[in-house]
C-alpha cells in the first residue's frame, strides 16, 4: 500500500528531532482518528503532558523515551536525563510535586552490568533530588545489534490545582528564559564529535521543578504559559507557544543568556544556539506586571541565577518569532528539527 | 571496575525473559538502594504495578515496554499488545477501569510509514475496546541499525478502591486460570520459525479488564491474588505468587486448558506450554467458598469461556508448584526465562 502522507513513505531522523517535521508526524499519524478528550487536556493539545480532572484537582500525566548517545556525557547521563525530563514535563504543566515515576529499561544483550548499575545510581540520585519516587518498572532485553546499548522510558504523574498550558500568551506578555541556552545540545555534540571544546561544554540537565514552584508561587495566575526548550531549542518552543497562542514574539538577542563555551561552539560550527536542546531550562510567558517578580524568584534559585526577560508578545507576525539583533530585526526560523539526532 | 554481581558482568537475553534471571537482575540492580516506600505498594513488591493511596482510593500505576518481533503476528500486533499489556497489568492490581494511558514510540530511521499507521490504528482500536484513552505520547527516532524497527512503551493509571496483590494466597485457596495457556508464545514462535502450524496458532492478546471486573464483582474480597502469566508463562507467575504468599500449589495437569494447536506445537518442539507467554489471560487466587462463583462469572465473558479451576494452595512445598500429572506428582520447574526472546 502506498501512503499519500506528507511525511513521506518512510520515517527519517528528522521525525524525532522535535521541530516542524516531528509535529507533522504527530498530527498526520498519532492524532489520526484520536477522539477529542471528553474532558481535560489530552493528546490533541500536544502539550508537555496530559491533564485529567480528578475531584478538585488535575492529575497530570507525561511520558518520555530517552535514546541519547552517548549514554554518559559531560554534565550527566541517560539516567539523570530521563528522570529530569519527566519531572520537568510535569512541572511545565504546573505540577511541580511529582507523585510517582515509572522507569522502563530496554537493554542490548551483552550490555555491561557496571554501566547499568552506574545508570541506576544516577536515576536514583536524580529521583531523590527531585523528590520524585520511582515506584514501578519494566525490563526488556533485545539481541545484539537489535538496539544500541540501552534506552529508557520514564512516565510520571502529579496532582496540581492549576494547569499551566503552553498556549496562554497574550499581547504584552513577557517571555522569560530561566538560564543560558543550548548547553545540553552543544555538550553532547562536542563529546560525540570529539571537539576541542569538550570539557568546557557541560549539559544543563537537571530537574527544575523546585525552581518552577518558586516562580509559580511568585507569579501565581500571571504565569500563563510554560514549555521546556528541549529538542529544537528555544526557537522550536517559542514557535509552538506563539502559534498555539495566536501571538507574535519579539525576542531581544542581546538579552538571551549564553555561556562562553556555547557562544564559541556556535560560532565555530555555525549552529544557532537557539535551535539547540536544553535539559534544565524553561521558557515562561508572564503577564507584564508580574515579570520582575517572577524573575526575582528565579534568580533566588541556584538553577535560575541567569534567568532573563528576553522578549515580548505582540499582535503582529502571529505565530512567528522576530529577532531584534541590535542592528535590525529578522525572522527567527523554526527549525525543521534538532541539528543532532539522539540528543535526548 | 569489575562487579561482583551474581547476574554476571554482562546483561544477556535471559535477563529480559521474565523468569528467575530477570528477578535476579531486578533485585540486584534496580532495587539496589531504593527506599522502601513511605506508603503504598511500590517497586520493592515487584508486583504488576504500584499503588499509591490518594484520598479514600488507590492510584495504580504501571509501565511496559514492548519489543516483540515480528511486529505483526497471528492474532495481533505490537500496538494491540502494548495497550492490552498495560490495561491488563492495571487490572491485575484490581484497577479494571483505566483512567488514561501514555504511549511512547521509538522508531528506526527508514521505518515504513504505512506500518506505523497500521500499528497506530491497532493502538487506537484496542484503546477503545478497553475504554483506556491514550492521552499523551512521545516520539523518538534512532539511526539505521541502531534499533530493530519499532519499540513501544505504554504506561497506565487507574483508580481502585481495593488493590489485589499477587501475594494474597492462603492454604486451601483455589487457583483459576481464565483460559487456554501458551497461545501467545507459540503463535509468535511459529511465525518466527515458519513452523507448519503457523496459522492455526493464534495469539490470545486482548485487554481482559472487563472480564476481570466481572470476576471481582462476583468474588469480592475473596479474590485474593491475581497475576497475568506473560513472560515465563503460568509456571513463572505461579512461582512468584506462591513464593510471595508462602504457600505451595498443587496443580492438576489435566484441568489446565490447552488449545489443540498449542498441544501439538508443544509436543513437536518439546516446550512446556506452562513456560510459555500468554497475553490475554489471568491467574486468580480465590478463597475456596467463592471459587465456583468466580468461575461462573468468567465463563459468562467471551474471553473466559475456557476458564478452569486448576489448583489448590497447600501448606507444604512452600514456594513450589507440584504438578499432578494423573500418573503421579512431580515438581514443576520455575523457568529461567521465556524460551523465546522478544516475545512481548
PDB file of C-alpha atoms in Angstrom, chain A residues 75-77 79-81 83-84 87-88 96-98 101 121-134 204-211 213 279-280 301-303, chain B residues 35:
ATOM      1  CA  UNK A  75      27.260  17.026  32.981  1.00  0.00           C
ATOM      2  CA  UNK A  76      25.056  13.955  33.074  1.00  0.00           C
ATOM      3  CA  UNK A  77      23.954  10.606  31.745  1.00  0.00           C
ATOM      4  CA  UNK A  79      19.549   8.155  33.865  1.00  0.00           C
ATOM      5  CA  UNK A  80      19.629  11.757  35.064  1.00  0.00           C
ATOM      6  CA  UNK A  81      18.230  12.893  31.718  1.00  0.00           C
ATOM      7  CA  UNK A  83      14.211  11.473  35.435  1.00  0.00           C
ATOM      8  CA  UNK A  84      14.769  15.201  34.877  1.00  0.00           C
ATOM      9  CA  UNK A  87       9.899  15.746  36.173  1.00  0.00           C
ATOM     10  CA  UNK A  88      10.333  18.858  34.007  1.00  0.00           C
ATOM     11  CA  UNK A  96       5.869  20.696  40.454  1.00  0.00           C
ATOM     12  CA  UNK A  97       5.418  17.979  43.070  1.00  0.00           C
ATOM     13  CA  UNK A  98       5.730  14.609  41.317  1.00  0.00           C
ATOM     14  CA  UNK A 101       7.525   7.949  38.223  1.00  0.00           C
ATOM     15  CA  UNK A 121      22.503   5.020  40.704  1.00  0.00           C
ATOM     16  CA  UNK A 122      22.085   8.195  38.661  1.00  0.00           C
ATOM     17  CA  UNK A 123      18.347   7.532  38.244  1.00  0.00           C
ATOM     18  CA  UNK A 124      18.016   7.057  41.984  1.00  0.00           C
ATOM     19  CA  UNK A 125      20.041  10.165  42.873  1.00  0.00           C
ATOM     20  CA  UNK A 126      18.062  12.388  40.474  1.00  0.00           C
ATOM     21  CA  UNK A 127      14.806  10.889  41.712  1.00  0.00           C
ATOM     22  CA  UNK A 128      15.775  11.888  45.266  1.00  0.00           C
ATOM     23  CA  UNK A 129      16.913  15.351  44.172  1.00  0.00           C
ATOM     24  CA  UNK A 130      13.523  15.978  42.529  1.00  0.00           C
ATOM     25  CA  UNK A 131      11.513  14.251  45.280  1.00  0.00           C
ATOM     26  CA  UNK A 132      10.074  12.045  42.556  1.00  0.00           C
ATOM     27  CA  UNK A 133       9.923   8.423  43.740  1.00  0.00           C
ATOM     28  CA  UNK A 134      10.230   5.683  41.118  1.00  0.00           C
ATOM     29  CA  UNK A 204      22.491  21.673  31.931  1.00  0.00           C
ATOM     30  CA  UNK A 205      20.434  18.520  32.610  1.00  0.00           C
ATOM     31  CA  UNK A 206      18.636  18.950  35.943  1.00  0.00           C
ATOM     32  CA  UNK A 207      15.179  18.626  37.472  1.00  0.00           C
ATOM     33  CA  UNK A 208      13.821  22.167  37.687  1.00  0.00           C
ATOM     34  CA  UNK A 209      10.544  21.502  39.483  1.00  0.00           C
ATOM     35  CA  UNK A 210      11.672  23.237  42.684  1.00  0.00           C
ATOM     36  CA  UNK A 211      12.716  26.361  40.790  1.00  0.00           C
ATOM     37  CA  UNK A 213       7.488  26.009  42.114  1.00  0.00           C
ATOM     38  CA  UNK A 279      17.513  19.881  29.512  1.00  0.00           C
ATOM     39  CA  UNK A 280      17.366  22.029  32.636  1.00  0.00           C
ATOM     40  CA  UNK A 301      17.200  29.633  42.920  1.00  0.00           C
ATOM     41  CA  UNK A 302      20.671  28.307  42.020  1.00  0.00           C
ATOM     42  CA  UNK A 303      19.416  26.921  38.690  1.00  0.00           C
TER      43      UNK A 303
ATOM     44  CA  UNK B  35      13.979   3.474  49.520  1.00  0.00           C
TER      45      UNK B  35
END
